[in-house]
């Protein structure tokens, strides 16, 4: 479960997303403006990809879907930025490099930015497992983050 604009985003087993307000306990479907994104997610989840792939729609990486052999999930803007940063280099990325990519304007950086990065990494690891990606995010103490392919020698 990840939090988006004070709403809990829940993934159900049939690849549908539900927004649940913290104040409300019942689920409701996505707003009308998100239904086209839901259709894209359903279409990609129906296709079975042999490897994990990122699909970016529109300008920037505001609408990003990660699809793999087991299904497809939405990625938030920060999750997609972080994953693209790691996929772009075989070298470990430091905490400072990650923070510069996630918050380009230093004034927008939250006081608890280290905690936010840990949450993003945790959520991304779960999403990578959920879609059946062939790689994983590794944290190397004192160096940073990098992508590892367990089957590669």
Short mmCIF file of C-alpha atoms in Angstrom, two decimals:
data_model
loop_
_atom_site.label_atom_id
_atom_site.label_comp_id
_atom_site.label_asym_id
_atom_site.label_seq_id
_atom_site.Cartn_x
_atom_site.Cartn_y
_atom_site.Cartn_z
CA UNK A 1 0.00 0.00 0.00
CA UNK A 2 1.37 3.44 -0.90
CA UNK A 3 0.05 6.89 -0.12
CA UNK A 4 -0.86 9.41 -2.81
CA UNK A 5 -2.19 12.83 -1.81
CA UNK A 6 -3.48 11.62 1.58
CA UNK A 7 -5.34 8.68 0.01
CA UNK A 8 -4.37 5.05 0.37
CA UNK A 9 -3.80 3.38 -2.98
CA UNK A 10 -4.74 -0.29 -2.79
CA UNK A 11 -3.93 -2.91 -5.43
CA UNK A 12 -6.48 -5.68 -5.77
CA UNK A 13 -5.78 -9.10 -7.27
CA UNK A 14 -7.56 -8.30 -10.54
CA UNK A 15 -5.18 -5.36 -11.28
CA UNK A 16 -7.73 -2.71 -10.34
CA UNK A 17 -6.81 0.22 -8.15
CA UNK A 18 -9.07 1.74 -5.55
CA UNK A 19 -8.64 5.05 -3.76
CA UNK A 20 -9.74 4.89 -0.16
CA UNK A 21 -9.87 8.02 1.92
CA UNK A 22 -8.34 7.68 5.39
CA UNK A 23 -11.67 8.90 6.75
CA UNK A 24 -13.74 6.38 4.81
CA UNK A 25 -13.48 2.61 5.07
CA UNK A 26 -15.32 1.75 1.86
CA UNK A 27 -13.68 1.52 -1.56
CA UNK A 28 -14.64 3.41 -4.66
CA UNK A 29 -13.46 3.28 -8.25
CA UNK A 30 -11.05 5.72 -9.83
CA UNK A 31 -12.21 9.22 -10.79
CA UNK A 32 -13.29 9.76 -14.41
CA UNK A 33 -10.01 11.41 -15.44
CA UNK A 34 -8.11 8.28 -14.32
CA UNK A 35 -10.22 5.74 -16.18
CA UNK A 36 -8.14 6.05 -19.38
CA UNK A 37 -5.05 5.21 -17.31
CA UNK A 38 -6.92 2.27 -15.77
CA UNK A 39 -7.74 1.00 -19.27
CA UNK A 40 -4.06 1.20 -20.24
CA UNK A 41 -3.15 -0.69 -17.07
CA UNK A 42 -5.75 -3.38 -17.80
CA UNK A 43 -4.52 -3.73 -21.39
CA UNK A 44 -0.90 -4.08 -20.29
CA UNK A 45 -1.79 -6.49 -17.49
CA UNK A 46 -3.62 -8.70 -20.00
CA UNK A 47 -0.47 -8.95 -22.13
CA UNK A 48 2.23 -11.15 -20.68
CA UNK A 49 5.69 -9.68 -21.20
CA UNK A 50 8.75 -11.94 -20.88
CA UNK A 51 10.67 -9.15 -19.10
CA UNK A 52 9.77 -6.06 -17.09
CA UNK A 53 9.08 -2.92 -19.14
CA UNK A 54 8.25 0.70 -18.34
CA UNK A 55 5.61 2.52 -20.35
CA UNK A 56 5.62 6.32 -20.09
CA UNK A 57 2.60 8.25 -21.35
CA UNK A 58 2.39 11.98 -21.88
CA UNK A 59 5.06 14.56 -21.14
CA UNK A 60 7.59 13.80 -18.45
CA UNK A 61 6.99 10.68 -16.39
CA UNK A 62 3.69 11.57 -14.77
CA UNK A 63 1.87 8.53 -16.20
CA UNK A 64 4.16 5.56 -15.93
CA UNK A 65 3.24 1.88 -15.86
CA UNK A 66 5.60 -0.97 -15.00
CA UNK A 67 4.56 -4.22 -16.70
CA UNK A 68 6.05 -7.68 -16.40
CA UNK A 69 5.29 -11.40 -16.66
CA UNK A 70 2.90 -11.36 -13.66
CA UNK A 71 1.00 -8.11 -14.31
CA UNK A 72 1.24 -4.33 -14.40
CA UNK A 73 1.22 -1.51 -11.82
CA UNK A 74 1.24 2.27 -11.84
CA UNK A 75 4.40 4.06 -10.74
CA UNK A 76 4.29 7.45 -9.08
CA UNK A 77 6.40 10.27 -10.50
CA UNK A 78 9.08 9.82 -7.85
CA UNK A 79 9.09 6.03 -8.20
CA UNK A 80 9.55 6.27 -11.97
CA UNK A 81 12.31 8.91 -11.61
CA UNK A 82 14.14 6.73 -9.09
CA UNK A 83 13.84 3.59 -11.22
CA UNK A 84 15.01 5.41 -14.37
CA UNK A 85 17.99 6.79 -12.45
CA UNK A 86 19.03 3.30 -11.34
CA UNK A 87 18.44 1.72 -14.74
CA UNK A 88 20.60 4.39 -16.39
CA UNK A 89 23.86 3.37 -14.73
CA UNK A 90 25.49 0.14 -13.50
CA UNK A 91 27.23 2.10 -10.72
CA UNK A 92 25.60 2.63 -7.33
CA UNK A 93 23.73 5.94 -6.99
CA UNK A 94 24.35 7.86 -3.79
CA UNK A 95 21.65 9.26 -1.51
CA UNK A 96 22.54 12.77 -2.69
CA UNK A 97 22.16 11.86 -6.37
CA UNK A 98 18.81 10.27 -5.64
CA UNK A 99 17.60 13.28 -3.66
CA UNK A 100 18.60 15.66 -6.50
CA UNK A 101 16.57 13.62 -8.99
CA UNK A 102 13.53 13.22 -6.75
CA UNK A 103 13.46 16.86 -5.62
CA UNK A 104 15.14 19.02 -8.30
CA UNK A 105 14.25 22.19 -6.40
CA UNK A 106 16.00 22.13 -2.98
CA UNK A 107 13.16 24.20 -1.50
CA UNK A 108 10.72 21.35 -2.23
CA UNK A 109 12.84 18.75 -0.41
CA UNK A 110 11.09 17.59 2.76
CA UNK A 111 12.89 17.58 6.10
CA UNK A 112 12.56 13.79 6.33
CA UNK A 113 13.87 13.13 2.80
CA UNK A 114 15.91 10.09 3.89
CA UNK A 115 12.77 8.44 5.24
CA UNK A 116 10.90 9.31 2.01
CA UNK A 117 13.62 7.66 -0.09
CA UNK A 118 13.43 4.52 2.07
CA UNK A 119 9.66 4.41 1.57
CA UNK A 120 10.02 4.84 -2.21
CA UNK A 121 12.58 2.01 -2.33
CA UNK A 122 10.35 -0.25 -0.22
CA UNK A 123 7.28 0.39 -2.39
CA UNK A 124 9.29 -0.10 -5.59
CA UNK A 125 10.70 -3.41 -4.35
CA UNK A 126 7.16 -4.65 -3.69
CA UNK A 127 5.97 -3.51 -7.12
CA UNK A 128 8.94 -5.16 -8.84
CA UNK A 129 8.12 -8.44 -7.10
CA UNK A 130 4.45 -8.07 -7.91
CA UNK A 131 5.05 -7.69 -11.69
CA UNK A 132 7.71 -10.42 -11.71
CA UNK A 133 10.65 -8.22 -12.72
CA UNK A 134 13.94 -9.98 -13.42
CA UNK A 135 15.92 -7.40 -11.44
CA UNK A 136 15.86 -6.00 -7.92
CA UNK A 137 16.95 -2.87 -6.10
CA UNK A 138 19.95 -3.39 -3.82
CA UNK A 139 21.11 -1.01 -1.10
CA UNK A 140 24.85 -1.09 -0.53
CA UNK A 141 25.82 0.40 2.84
CA UNK A 142 27.96 3.52 2.42
CA UNK A 143 27.62 3.56 -1.38
CA UNK A 144 23.97 3.83 -2.37
CA UNK A 145 21.50 1.98 -4.59
CA UNK A 146 21.92 -0.10 -7.72
CA UNK A 147 20.04 -2.62 -9.85
CA UNK A 148 20.96 -6.29 -9.56
CA UNK A 149 19.90 -9.12 -11.81
CA UNK A 150 19.95 -12.24 -9.61
CA UNK A 151 20.30 -14.67 -12.53
CA UNK A 152 23.25 -12.79 -14.08
CA UNK A 153 26.75 -13.87 -13.17
#
